[in-house]
Each structure stands twice: as C-alpha cells, then as structure tokens.
CSV table of C-alpha atoms and ligand atoms in Angstrom, one decimal:
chain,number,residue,atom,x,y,z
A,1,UNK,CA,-1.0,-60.6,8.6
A,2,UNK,CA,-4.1,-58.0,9.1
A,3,UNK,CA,-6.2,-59.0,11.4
A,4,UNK,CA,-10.0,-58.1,9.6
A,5,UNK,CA,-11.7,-61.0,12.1
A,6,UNK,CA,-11.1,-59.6,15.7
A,7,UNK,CA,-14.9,-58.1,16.9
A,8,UNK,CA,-13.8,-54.7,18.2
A,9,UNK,CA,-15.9,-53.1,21.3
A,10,UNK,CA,-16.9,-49.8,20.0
A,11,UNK,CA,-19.7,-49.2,22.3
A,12,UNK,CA,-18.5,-46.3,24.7
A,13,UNK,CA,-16.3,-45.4,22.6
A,14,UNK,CA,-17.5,-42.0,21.3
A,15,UNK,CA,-18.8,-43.9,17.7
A,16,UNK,CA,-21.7,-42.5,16.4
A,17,UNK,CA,-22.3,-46.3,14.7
A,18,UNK,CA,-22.3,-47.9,18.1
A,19,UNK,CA,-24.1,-45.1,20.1
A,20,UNK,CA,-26.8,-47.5,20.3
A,21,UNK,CA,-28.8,-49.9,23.0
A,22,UNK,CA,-27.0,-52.8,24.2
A,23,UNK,CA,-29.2,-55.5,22.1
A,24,UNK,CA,-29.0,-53.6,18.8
A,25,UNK,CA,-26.7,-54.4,16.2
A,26,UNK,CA,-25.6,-51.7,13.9
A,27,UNK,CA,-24.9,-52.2,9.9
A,28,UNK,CA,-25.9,-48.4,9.0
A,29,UNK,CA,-23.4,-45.9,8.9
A,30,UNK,CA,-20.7,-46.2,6.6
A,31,UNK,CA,-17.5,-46.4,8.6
A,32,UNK,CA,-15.7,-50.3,9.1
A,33,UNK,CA,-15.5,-52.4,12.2
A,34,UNK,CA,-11.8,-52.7,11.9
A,35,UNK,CA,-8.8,-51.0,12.9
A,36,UNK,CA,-7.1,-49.1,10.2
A,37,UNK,CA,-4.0,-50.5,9.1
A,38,UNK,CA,-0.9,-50.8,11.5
A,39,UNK,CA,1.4,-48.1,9.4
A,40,UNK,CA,-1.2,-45.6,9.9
A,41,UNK,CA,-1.7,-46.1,13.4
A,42,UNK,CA,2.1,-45.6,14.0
A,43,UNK,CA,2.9,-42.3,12.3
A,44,UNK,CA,-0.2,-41.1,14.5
A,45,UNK,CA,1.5,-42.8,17.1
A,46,UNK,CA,4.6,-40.9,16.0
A,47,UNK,CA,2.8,-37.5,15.9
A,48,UNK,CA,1.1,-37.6,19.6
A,49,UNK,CA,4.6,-38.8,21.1
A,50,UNK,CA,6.2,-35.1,19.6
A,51,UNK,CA,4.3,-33.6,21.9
A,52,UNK,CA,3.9,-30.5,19.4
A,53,UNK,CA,0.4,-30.0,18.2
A,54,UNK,CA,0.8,-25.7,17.0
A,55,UNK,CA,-1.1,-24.6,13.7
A,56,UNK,CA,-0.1,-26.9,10.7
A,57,UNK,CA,0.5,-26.4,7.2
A,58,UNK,CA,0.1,-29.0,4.3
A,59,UNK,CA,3.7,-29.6,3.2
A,60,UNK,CA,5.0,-30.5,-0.3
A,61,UNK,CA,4.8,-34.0,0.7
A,62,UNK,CA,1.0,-34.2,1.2
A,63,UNK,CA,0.8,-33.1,-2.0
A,64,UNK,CA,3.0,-35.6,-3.6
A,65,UNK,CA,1.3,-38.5,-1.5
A,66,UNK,CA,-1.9,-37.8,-3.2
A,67,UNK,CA,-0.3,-37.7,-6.3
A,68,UNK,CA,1.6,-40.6,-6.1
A,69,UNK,CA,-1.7,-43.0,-4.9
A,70,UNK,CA,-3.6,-41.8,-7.9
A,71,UNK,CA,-1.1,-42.4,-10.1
A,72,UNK,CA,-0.1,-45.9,-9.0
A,73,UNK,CA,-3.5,-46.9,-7.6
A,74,UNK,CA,-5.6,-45.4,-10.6
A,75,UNK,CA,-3.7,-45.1,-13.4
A,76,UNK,CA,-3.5,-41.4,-13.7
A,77,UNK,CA,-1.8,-38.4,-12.1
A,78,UNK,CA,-3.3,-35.3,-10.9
A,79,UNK,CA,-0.8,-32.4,-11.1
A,80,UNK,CA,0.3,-31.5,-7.7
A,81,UNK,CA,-0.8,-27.8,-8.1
A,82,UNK,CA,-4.3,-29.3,-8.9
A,83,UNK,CA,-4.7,-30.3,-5.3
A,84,UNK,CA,-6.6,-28.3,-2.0
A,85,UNK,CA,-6.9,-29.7,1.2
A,86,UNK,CA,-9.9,-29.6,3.0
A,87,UNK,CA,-11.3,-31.0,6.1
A,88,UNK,CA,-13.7,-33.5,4.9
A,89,UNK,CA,-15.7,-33.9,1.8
A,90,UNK,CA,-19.0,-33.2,3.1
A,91,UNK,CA,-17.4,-29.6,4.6
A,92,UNK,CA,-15.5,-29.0,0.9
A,93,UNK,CA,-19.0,-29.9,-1.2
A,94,UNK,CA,-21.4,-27.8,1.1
A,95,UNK,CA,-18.8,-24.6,1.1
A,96,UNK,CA,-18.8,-25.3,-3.4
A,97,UNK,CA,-22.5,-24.9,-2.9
A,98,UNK,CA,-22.2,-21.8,-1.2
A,99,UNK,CA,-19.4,-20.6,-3.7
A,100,UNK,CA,-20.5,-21.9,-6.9
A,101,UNK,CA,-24.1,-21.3,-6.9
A,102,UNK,CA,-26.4,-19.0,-5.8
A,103,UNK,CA,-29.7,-19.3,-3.2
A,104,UNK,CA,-32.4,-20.2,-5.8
A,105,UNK,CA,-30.8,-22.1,-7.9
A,106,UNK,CA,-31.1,-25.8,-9.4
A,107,UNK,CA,-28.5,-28.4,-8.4
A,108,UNK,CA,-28.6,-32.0,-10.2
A,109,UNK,CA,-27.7,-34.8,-8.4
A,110,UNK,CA,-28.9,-39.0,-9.0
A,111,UNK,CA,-31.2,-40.2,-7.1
A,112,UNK,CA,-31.1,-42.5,-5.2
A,113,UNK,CA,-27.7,-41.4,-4.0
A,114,UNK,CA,-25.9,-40.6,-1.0
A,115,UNK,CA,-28.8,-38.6,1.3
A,116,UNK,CA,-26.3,-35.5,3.0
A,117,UNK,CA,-25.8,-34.3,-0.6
A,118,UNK,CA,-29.7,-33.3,0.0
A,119,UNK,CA,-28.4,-31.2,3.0
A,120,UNK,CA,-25.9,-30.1,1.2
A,121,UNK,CA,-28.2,-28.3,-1.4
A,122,UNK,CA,-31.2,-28.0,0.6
A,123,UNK,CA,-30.2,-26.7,3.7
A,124,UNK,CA,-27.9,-23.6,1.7
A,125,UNK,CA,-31.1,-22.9,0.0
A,126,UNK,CA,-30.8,-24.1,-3.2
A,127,UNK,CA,-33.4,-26.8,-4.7
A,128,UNK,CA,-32.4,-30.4,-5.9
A,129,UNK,CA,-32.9,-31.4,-9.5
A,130,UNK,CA,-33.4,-35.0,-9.6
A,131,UNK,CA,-32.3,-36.8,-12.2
A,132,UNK,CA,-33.2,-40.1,-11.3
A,133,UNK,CA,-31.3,-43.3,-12.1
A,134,UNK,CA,-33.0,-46.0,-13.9
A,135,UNK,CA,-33.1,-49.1,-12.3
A,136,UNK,CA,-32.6,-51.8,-14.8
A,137,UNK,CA,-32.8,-55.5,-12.4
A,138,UNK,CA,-29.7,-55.3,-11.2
A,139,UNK,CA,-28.0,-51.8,-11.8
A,140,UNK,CA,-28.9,-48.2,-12.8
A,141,UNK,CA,-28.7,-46.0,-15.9
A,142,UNK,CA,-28.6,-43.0,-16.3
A,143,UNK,CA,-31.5,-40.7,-17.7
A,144,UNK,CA,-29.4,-39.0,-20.7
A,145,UNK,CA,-32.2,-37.1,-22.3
A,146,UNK,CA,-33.5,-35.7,-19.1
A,147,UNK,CA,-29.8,-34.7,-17.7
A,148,UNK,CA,-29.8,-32.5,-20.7
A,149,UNK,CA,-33.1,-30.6,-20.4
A,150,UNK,CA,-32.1,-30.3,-16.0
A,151,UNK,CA,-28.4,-28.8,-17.2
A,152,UNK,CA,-30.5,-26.9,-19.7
A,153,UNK,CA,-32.3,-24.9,-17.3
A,154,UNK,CA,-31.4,-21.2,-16.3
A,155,UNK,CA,-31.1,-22.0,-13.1
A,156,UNK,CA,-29.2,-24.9,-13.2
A,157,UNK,CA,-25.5,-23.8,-12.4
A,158,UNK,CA,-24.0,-27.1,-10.3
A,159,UNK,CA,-24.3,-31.0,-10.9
A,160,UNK,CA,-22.8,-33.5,-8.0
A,161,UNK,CA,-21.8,-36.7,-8.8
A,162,UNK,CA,-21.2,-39.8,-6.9
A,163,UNK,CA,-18.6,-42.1,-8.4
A,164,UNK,CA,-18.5,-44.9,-7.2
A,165,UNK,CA,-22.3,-44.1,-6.1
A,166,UNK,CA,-23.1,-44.8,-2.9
A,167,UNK,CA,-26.1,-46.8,-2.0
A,168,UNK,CA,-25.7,-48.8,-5.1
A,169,UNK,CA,-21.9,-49.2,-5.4
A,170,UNK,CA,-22.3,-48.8,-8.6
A,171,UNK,CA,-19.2,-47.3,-11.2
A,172,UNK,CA,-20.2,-45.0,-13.9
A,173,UNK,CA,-17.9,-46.3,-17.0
A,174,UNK,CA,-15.7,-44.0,-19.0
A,175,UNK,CA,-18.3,-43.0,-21.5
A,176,UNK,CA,-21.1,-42.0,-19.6
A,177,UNK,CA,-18.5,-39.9,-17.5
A,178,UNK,CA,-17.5,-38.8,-21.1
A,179,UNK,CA,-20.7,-38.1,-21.8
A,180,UNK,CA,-21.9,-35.8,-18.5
A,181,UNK,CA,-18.9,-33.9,-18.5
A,182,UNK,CA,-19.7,-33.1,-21.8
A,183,UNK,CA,-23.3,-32.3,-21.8
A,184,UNK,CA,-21.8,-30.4,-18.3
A,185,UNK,CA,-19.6,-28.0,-20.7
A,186,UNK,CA,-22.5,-27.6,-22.9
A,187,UNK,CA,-24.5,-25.7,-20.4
A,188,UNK,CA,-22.0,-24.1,-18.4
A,189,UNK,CA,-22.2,-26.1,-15.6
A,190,UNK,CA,-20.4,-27.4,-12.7
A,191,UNK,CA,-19.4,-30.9,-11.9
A,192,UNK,CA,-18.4,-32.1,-8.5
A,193,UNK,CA,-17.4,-35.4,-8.7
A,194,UNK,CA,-17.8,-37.5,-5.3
A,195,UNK,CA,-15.0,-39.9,-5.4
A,196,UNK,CA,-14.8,-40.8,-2.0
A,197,UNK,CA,-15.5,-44.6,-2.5
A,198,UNK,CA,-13.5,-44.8,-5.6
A,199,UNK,CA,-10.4,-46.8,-3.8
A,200,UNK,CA,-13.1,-49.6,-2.9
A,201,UNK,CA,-13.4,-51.3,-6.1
A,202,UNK,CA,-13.5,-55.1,-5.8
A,203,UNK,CA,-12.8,-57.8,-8.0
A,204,UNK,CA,-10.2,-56.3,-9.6
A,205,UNK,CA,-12.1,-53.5,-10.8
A,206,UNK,CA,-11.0,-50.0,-11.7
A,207,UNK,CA,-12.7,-46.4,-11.1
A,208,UNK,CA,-12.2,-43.7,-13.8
A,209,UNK,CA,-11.7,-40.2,-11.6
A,210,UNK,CA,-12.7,-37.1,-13.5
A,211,UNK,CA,-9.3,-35.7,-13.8
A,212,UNK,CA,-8.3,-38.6,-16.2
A,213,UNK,CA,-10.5,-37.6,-19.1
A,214,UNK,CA,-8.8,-35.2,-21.9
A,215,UNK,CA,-7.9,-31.9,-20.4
A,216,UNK,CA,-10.6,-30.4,-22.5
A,217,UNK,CA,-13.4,-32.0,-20.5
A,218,UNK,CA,-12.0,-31.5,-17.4
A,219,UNK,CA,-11.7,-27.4,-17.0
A,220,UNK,CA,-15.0,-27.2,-14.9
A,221,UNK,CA,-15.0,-30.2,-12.5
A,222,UNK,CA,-13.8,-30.7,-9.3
A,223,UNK,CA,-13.3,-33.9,-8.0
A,224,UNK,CA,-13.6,-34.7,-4.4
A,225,UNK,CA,-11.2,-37.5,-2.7
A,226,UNK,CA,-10.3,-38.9,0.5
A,227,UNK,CA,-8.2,-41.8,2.6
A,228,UNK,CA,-11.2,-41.7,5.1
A,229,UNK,CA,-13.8,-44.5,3.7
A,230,UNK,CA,-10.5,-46.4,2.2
A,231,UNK,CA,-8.8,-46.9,5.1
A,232,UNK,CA,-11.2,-45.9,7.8
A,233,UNK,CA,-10.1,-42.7,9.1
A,234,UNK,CA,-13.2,-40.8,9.2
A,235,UNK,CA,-12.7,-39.1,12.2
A,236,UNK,CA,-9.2,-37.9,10.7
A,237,UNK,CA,-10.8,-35.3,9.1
A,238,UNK,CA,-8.7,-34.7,5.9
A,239,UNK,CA,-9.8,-34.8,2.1
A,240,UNK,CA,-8.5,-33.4,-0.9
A,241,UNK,CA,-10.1,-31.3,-4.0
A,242,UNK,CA,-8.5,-31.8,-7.0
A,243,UNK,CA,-9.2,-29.0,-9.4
A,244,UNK,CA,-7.5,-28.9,-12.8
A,245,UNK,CA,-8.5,-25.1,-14.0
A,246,UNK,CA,-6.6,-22.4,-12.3
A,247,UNK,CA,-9.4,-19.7,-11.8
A,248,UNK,CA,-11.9,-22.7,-10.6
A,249,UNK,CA,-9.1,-23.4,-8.2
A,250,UNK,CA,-9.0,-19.6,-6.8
A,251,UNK,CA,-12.4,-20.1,-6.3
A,252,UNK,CA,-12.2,-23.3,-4.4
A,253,UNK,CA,-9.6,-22.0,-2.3
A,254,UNK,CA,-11.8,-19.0,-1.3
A,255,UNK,CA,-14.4,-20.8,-0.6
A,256,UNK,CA,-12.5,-23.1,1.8
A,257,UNK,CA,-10.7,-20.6,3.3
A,258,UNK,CA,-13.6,-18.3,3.7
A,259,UNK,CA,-15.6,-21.2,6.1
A,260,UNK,CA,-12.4,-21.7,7.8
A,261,UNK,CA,-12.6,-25.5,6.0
A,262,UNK,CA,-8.3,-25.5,5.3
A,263,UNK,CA,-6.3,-26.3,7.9
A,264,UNK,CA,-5.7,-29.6,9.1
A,265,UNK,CA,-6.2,-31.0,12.6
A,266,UNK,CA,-2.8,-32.6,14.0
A,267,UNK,CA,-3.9,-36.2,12.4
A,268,UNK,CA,-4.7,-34.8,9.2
A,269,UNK,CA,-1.3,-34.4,7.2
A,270,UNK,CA,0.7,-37.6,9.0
A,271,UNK,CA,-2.3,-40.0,8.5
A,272,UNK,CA,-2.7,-39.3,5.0
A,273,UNK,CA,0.2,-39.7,3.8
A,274,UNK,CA,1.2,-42.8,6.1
A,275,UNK,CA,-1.8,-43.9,4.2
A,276,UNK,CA,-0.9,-43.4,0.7
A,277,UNK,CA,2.4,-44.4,1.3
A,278,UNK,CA,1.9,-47.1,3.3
A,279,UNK,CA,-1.4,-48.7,2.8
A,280,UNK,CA,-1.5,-50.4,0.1
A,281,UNK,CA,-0.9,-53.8,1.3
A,282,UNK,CA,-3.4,-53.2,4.2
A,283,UNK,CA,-6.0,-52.3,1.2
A,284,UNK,CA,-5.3,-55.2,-0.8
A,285,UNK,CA,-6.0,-57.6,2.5
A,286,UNK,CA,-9.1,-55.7,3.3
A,287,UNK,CA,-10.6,-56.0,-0.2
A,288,UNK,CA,-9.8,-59.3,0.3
A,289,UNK,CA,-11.9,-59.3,3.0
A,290,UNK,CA,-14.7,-57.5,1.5
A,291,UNK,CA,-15.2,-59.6,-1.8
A,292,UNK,CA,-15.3,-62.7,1.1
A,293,UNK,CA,-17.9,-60.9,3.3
A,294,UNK,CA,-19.8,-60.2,-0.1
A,295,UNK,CA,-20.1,-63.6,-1.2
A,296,UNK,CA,-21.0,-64.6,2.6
A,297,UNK,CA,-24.2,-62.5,2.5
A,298,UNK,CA,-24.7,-63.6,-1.5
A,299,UNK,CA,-25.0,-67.2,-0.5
A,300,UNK,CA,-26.7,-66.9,3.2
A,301,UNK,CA,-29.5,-64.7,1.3
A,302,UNK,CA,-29.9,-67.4,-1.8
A,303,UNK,CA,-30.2,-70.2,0.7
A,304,UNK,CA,-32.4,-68.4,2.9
A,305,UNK,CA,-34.3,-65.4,1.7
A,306,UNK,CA,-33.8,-65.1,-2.0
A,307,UNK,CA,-36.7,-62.8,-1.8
A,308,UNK,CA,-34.2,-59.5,-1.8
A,309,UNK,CA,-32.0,-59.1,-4.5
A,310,UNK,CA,-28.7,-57.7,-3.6
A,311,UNK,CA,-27.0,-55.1,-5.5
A,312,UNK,CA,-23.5,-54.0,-5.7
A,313,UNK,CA,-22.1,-52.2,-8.1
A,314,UNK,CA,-18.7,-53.5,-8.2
A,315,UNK,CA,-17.6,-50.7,-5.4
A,316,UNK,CA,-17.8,-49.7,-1.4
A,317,UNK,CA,-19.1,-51.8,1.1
A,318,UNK,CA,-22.6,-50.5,1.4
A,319,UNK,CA,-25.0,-53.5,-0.7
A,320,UNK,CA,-28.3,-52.2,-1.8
A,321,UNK,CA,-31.0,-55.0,-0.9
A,322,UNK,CA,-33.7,-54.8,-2.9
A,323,UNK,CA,-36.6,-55.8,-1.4
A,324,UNK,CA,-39.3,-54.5,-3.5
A,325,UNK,CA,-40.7,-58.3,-3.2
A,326,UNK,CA,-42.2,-57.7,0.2
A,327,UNK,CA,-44.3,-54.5,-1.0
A,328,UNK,CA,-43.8,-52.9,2.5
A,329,UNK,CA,-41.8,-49.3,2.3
A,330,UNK,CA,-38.3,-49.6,3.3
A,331,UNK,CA,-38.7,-47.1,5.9
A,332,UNK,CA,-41.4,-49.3,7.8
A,333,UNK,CA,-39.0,-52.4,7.2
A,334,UNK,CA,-36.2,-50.9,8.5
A,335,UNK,CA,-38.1,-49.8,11.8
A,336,UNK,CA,-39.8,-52.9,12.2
A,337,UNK,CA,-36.0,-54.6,12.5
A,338,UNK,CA,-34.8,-52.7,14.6
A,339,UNK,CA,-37.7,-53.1,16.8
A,340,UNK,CA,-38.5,-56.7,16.3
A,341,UNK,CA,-34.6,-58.3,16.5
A,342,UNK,CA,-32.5,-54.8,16.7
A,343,UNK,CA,-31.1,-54.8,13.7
A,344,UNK,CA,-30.4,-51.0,12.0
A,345,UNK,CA,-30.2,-51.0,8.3
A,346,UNK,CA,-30.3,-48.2,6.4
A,347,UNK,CA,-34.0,-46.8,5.0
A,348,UNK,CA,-33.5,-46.8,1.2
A,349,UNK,CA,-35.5,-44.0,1.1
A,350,UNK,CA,-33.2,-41.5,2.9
A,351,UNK,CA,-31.5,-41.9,-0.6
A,352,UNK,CA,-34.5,-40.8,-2.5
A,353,UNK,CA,-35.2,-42.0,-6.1
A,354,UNK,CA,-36.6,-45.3,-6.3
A,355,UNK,CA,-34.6,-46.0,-2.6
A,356,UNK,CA,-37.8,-47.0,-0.7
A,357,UNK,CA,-37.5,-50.1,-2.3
A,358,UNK,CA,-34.4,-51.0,-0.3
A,359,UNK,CA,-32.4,-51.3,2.5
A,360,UNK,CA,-28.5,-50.6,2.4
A,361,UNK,CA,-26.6,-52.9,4.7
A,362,UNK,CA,-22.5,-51.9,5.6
A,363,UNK,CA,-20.9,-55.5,5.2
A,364,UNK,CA,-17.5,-54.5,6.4
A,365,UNK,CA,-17.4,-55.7,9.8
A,366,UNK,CA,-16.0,-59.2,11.1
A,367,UNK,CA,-17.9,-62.6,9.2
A,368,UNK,CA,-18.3,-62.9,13.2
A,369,UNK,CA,-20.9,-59.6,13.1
A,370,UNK,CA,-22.1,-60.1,9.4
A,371,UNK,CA,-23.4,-63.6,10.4
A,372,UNK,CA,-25.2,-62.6,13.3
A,373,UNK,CA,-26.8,-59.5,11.2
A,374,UNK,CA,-28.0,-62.1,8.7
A,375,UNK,CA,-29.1,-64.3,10.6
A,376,UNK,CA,-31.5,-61.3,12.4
A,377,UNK,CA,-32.2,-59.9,9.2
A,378,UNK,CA,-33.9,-63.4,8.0
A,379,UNK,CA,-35.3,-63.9,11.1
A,380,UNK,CA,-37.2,-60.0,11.3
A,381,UNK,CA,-38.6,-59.9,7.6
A,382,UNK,CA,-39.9,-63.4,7.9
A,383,UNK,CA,-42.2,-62.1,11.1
A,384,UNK,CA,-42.5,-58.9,9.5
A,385,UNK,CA,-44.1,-60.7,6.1
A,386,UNK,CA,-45.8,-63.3,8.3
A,387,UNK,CA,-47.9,-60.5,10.4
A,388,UNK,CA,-48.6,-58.3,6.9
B,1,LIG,C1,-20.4,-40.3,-1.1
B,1,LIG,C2,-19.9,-39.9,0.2
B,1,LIG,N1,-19.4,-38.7,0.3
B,1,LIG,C3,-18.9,-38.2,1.5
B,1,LIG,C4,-18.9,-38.9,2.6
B,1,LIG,C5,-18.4,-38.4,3.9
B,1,LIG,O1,-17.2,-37.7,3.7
B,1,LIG,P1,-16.5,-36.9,4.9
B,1,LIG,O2,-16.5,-37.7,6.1
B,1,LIG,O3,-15.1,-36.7,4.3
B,1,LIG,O4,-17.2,-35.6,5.0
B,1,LIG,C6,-19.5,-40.2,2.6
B,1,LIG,C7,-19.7,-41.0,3.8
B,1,LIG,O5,-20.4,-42.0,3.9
B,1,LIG,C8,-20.0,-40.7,1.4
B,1,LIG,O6,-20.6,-41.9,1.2
C-alpha cells in the first residue's frame, strides 16, 4: 500500500542531502528518501488550500495527539500540561543550554553521539564533559563510575542524553536510565533526554522515554520528542518538550519564548497531529522496510566485505560500520569515497569518542539506492586498502 521503493528526484529540490554533484551518492544526513505518509501529506494539503496562514496557536488537540502516541505507541502517558511546543529539537536543546546552565560550566554528554550536541554546548560557551561509551564488540556501555565523578563536579549543572543514541542506534535499557537519572538527582543535575529516534525501534523493540520512570526520578528531566525523524518531516519544524516538574516547566517555557523558539510555522500543528493520529500504519510499513534494508546491507557486507562490522542498536536508520579493520581514520576513508566512487558517508569521528573508527551509513532510502551505495562502498575501500 505505501510505496517505500519509488527513487524520488531530490536534486534541485532545496534538500540539503541532495545538494550535491551529479555522480555523488548521498547516505549522510539523517532525513529518508521517501515520501512521508499519504494522511500527512493531505492535512497539509488541507492547510495550504485554506488559504489562511495568520499567527498560530498550539490548540488543545496538539496536546492530546502527543499524548495519545506515547500512550498507545510507548506504553506510557505524559500528562498533557507536561507538554511545550517548540520548533525543532536542536532550537529547544541549545535555548536549555542557555537557560539551564551558565557560560563556564560542564555539560556531560556520551561520546560518540550525535555531533550538533557539541554545538550546542560549545558554541554557548560552555565545555563538554565526555563521558565516553565503552565499546564492547558489538554495543556500548556506559562508564558508571566515571558519570558519577563528571555529575560530581561543581561545575557540572546539565547532562544530555541520546535515547535511542544516534550513531549507534543503540537503546539504553530501563535500569541504566534508572540508574543516570538517579545519580542525576544526586548531584543536582539536569537531564535532557534526546528522544528523537525513539519511534524507530525495529524488530519489535520498545524504547523507555524518561517520563515513564516513577515520578520521583523524573522531577529534573526534560525529554525532547518529535514526529520529524519518524515520519520524515524535518523541514516541518515542530517538536515537543515534555517536562514533568512545574517550576522546570516555567523555566522551559522562558527559555523558548525568550529565543522566539514557540510558535509554530503553518505546517507545524496540522502535520503533527495528522501524524500521530494517522501514521501509524504508514510506521508500521516503513519499519517494515527498514528491518528489510537492514538485513540487505547485513548480508551484501558478510558476502563481500565482512571486514566492517555493522552495528545497530536495535533503533534509527543510521548503522554504525565499524571499520577499525582497515586502521585508516574514518575521516580519510570517508574522503577517499567520496572521491574515489562518490559515495558520502558519515566521518565517525564528527561523533567524537571512539567514532574515528567508523562510518555511519542512513539505510532508509529505496533497496534500489542502498544497492548501488553498497556496491560503491565495496568497490572504494577495496582500492582504498589496495593503495595503503
Ligand atoms: C539525536 C538527534 N537530535 C535532534 C536531531 C534534529 O532535530 P531537529 O531537526 O528537530 O532540530 C537529530 C537529527 O538527526 C538527531 O539525530
């Protein structure tokens, strides 16, 4: 019924994925070579035929379609006066820097993880505190002992988590999320919870959002959520922050409406909520998809370079190649592909931690695209090894 096969033309077409020479193939930026589902496309549809595009409010109904998804998708219900709109998640987490810490201070994040929560931090003035995931063959753990001596420090104030993480896909389980929310409280510190991948599990796996734990744990974190990964509506603009403790929640809502980061474009409110309303059979189909595409690039990299090892952590699109075997820096392999057979992957090292091992490849394109990219990816390592 959805069509996940079609190769859509995105070049000229304003995409900062496709924005590239006519022989190069792009597989790095996270947003999907399909079209989001057909419900969502008609309540926009529906929206630009009124004609009437004045300032916007988030109605009740927002609110309840946000509810509702988490509640039938996940297993658990945020309260509705829990919720803030915002216009992305990137906007939301770099105002929560601004608000929740001050210039100076140490924010812990976990390595290797997604790279604009460096900017985030970084560029406001405030210095990363790595805690660094260990990587254990085929998935991370996370540094316990050394989470408590970073959320020990004076200057510690904020941690961001990604959950799912994104490079590795990984899921944190319920007790290690049990067990940084509670070191977290210890210290007085912060926790922004990333969620923006958590829809994407696969193989009939769940995510545990923040908000589920016991309401004891959950008075200083703020989770961060959004339709725009799930159902490829980046450009829509719209995520919510779902904040359980009423004075964190003032200060969330200063913070967004002091960078202007709270109304919605005239997408925002009718896409989300066609989406959470709506999308759930597209989701299922394009999981479907996914887990297919997965196995496709499992079994074309066993048969012909089982030299990477390919991670995935049960969640997102994004696989984590570990390449590690070829002891060349990710950053040269992923120039020399583009060069040699214009392939882009993703520099693992962008990521930080122990990311210059890898590349991390977006499978969620058409098999049509994905076999091509393989077949290129095989083709530029082997000459890259070969001239070493
Ligand atoms: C972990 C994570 N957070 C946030 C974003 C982007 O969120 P937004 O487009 O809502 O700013 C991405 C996009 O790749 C991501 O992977």
């Amino acid at each position: 019924m959805y069509d996940f096969q079609t190769v859509l033309q995105r070049r000229g077409s304003n995409s900062v994925k496709w924005d590239v020479s006519e022989q190069e193939l792009p597989l790095n930026l996270a947003d999907m070579d399909f079209t989001t589902a057909p419900e969502i496309i008609a309540a926009l549809q529906q929206k630009v035929a009124s004609g009437v595009f004045g300032y916007e409010e988030i109605p009740p109904t927002y609110y309840q379609a946000v509810a509702d998804w988490y509640e039938q998708e996940h297993g658990c219900r945020p309260d509705t006066d829990w919720l803030v709109f915002a216009t992305g998640v990137v906007p939301a987490l770099s105002s929560l820097v601004r608000r929740l810490s001050h210039p100076g201070d140490n924010i812990v994040v976990q390595p290797p993880v997604y790279n604009i929560f460096y900017h985030s931090i970084e560029n406001n003035g405030r210095h990363t505190l790595a805690n660094n995931l260990i990587y254990q063959t085929d998935h991370y753990e996370i540094d316990f002992p050394l989470l408590k001596q970073q959320l020990a420090q004076p200057l510690t104030t904020l941690m961001i988590l990604c959950n799912p993480q994104n490079p590795s896909g990984q899921i944190w389980t319920y007790e290690q999320l049990k067990q940084i929310v509670t070191l977290c409280q210890q210290f007085q510190v912060t926790l922004i919870s990333d969620e923006i991948h958590g829809d994407l599990t696969l193989n009939s796996q769940q995510y545990t959002p923040i908000f589920s734990l016991p309401d004891t744990l959950i008075q200083s974190t703020i989770a961060l959520v959004s339709p725009s990964k799930t159902f490829n509506l980046a450009a829509l603009h719209a995520a919510s922050v779902i904040v359980p403790n009423a004075a964190l929640r003032q200060q969330v809502l200063r913070a967004l409406n002091n960078d202007e980061l709270a109304e919605p474009n005239l997408t925002a409110v009718p896409g989300t909520i066609a989406a959470y309303t709506k999308g759930r059979p597209w989701l299922k189909a394009l999981k479907q998809q996914l887990q297919a595409n997965y196995q496709l690039v499992a079994d074309y990299l066993q048969h012909n370079l089982p030299e990477i090892k390919l991670i995935h952590g049960g969640a997102s699109y994004l696989l984590w190649l570990d390449c590690s075997a070829f002891k060349i820096p990710a950053a040269k392999l992923a120039q020399q592909l583009q060069e040699s057979v214009g392939l882009l992957l993703s520099d693992g090292s962008l990521y930080r931690g122990n990311g210059a091992d890898f590349l991390r490849l977006n499978m969620a394109c058409p098999p049509a695209i994905l076999k091509v990219a393989l077949q290129r990816l095989v083709q530029g390592l082997l000459q890259i090894v070969s001239q070493k």
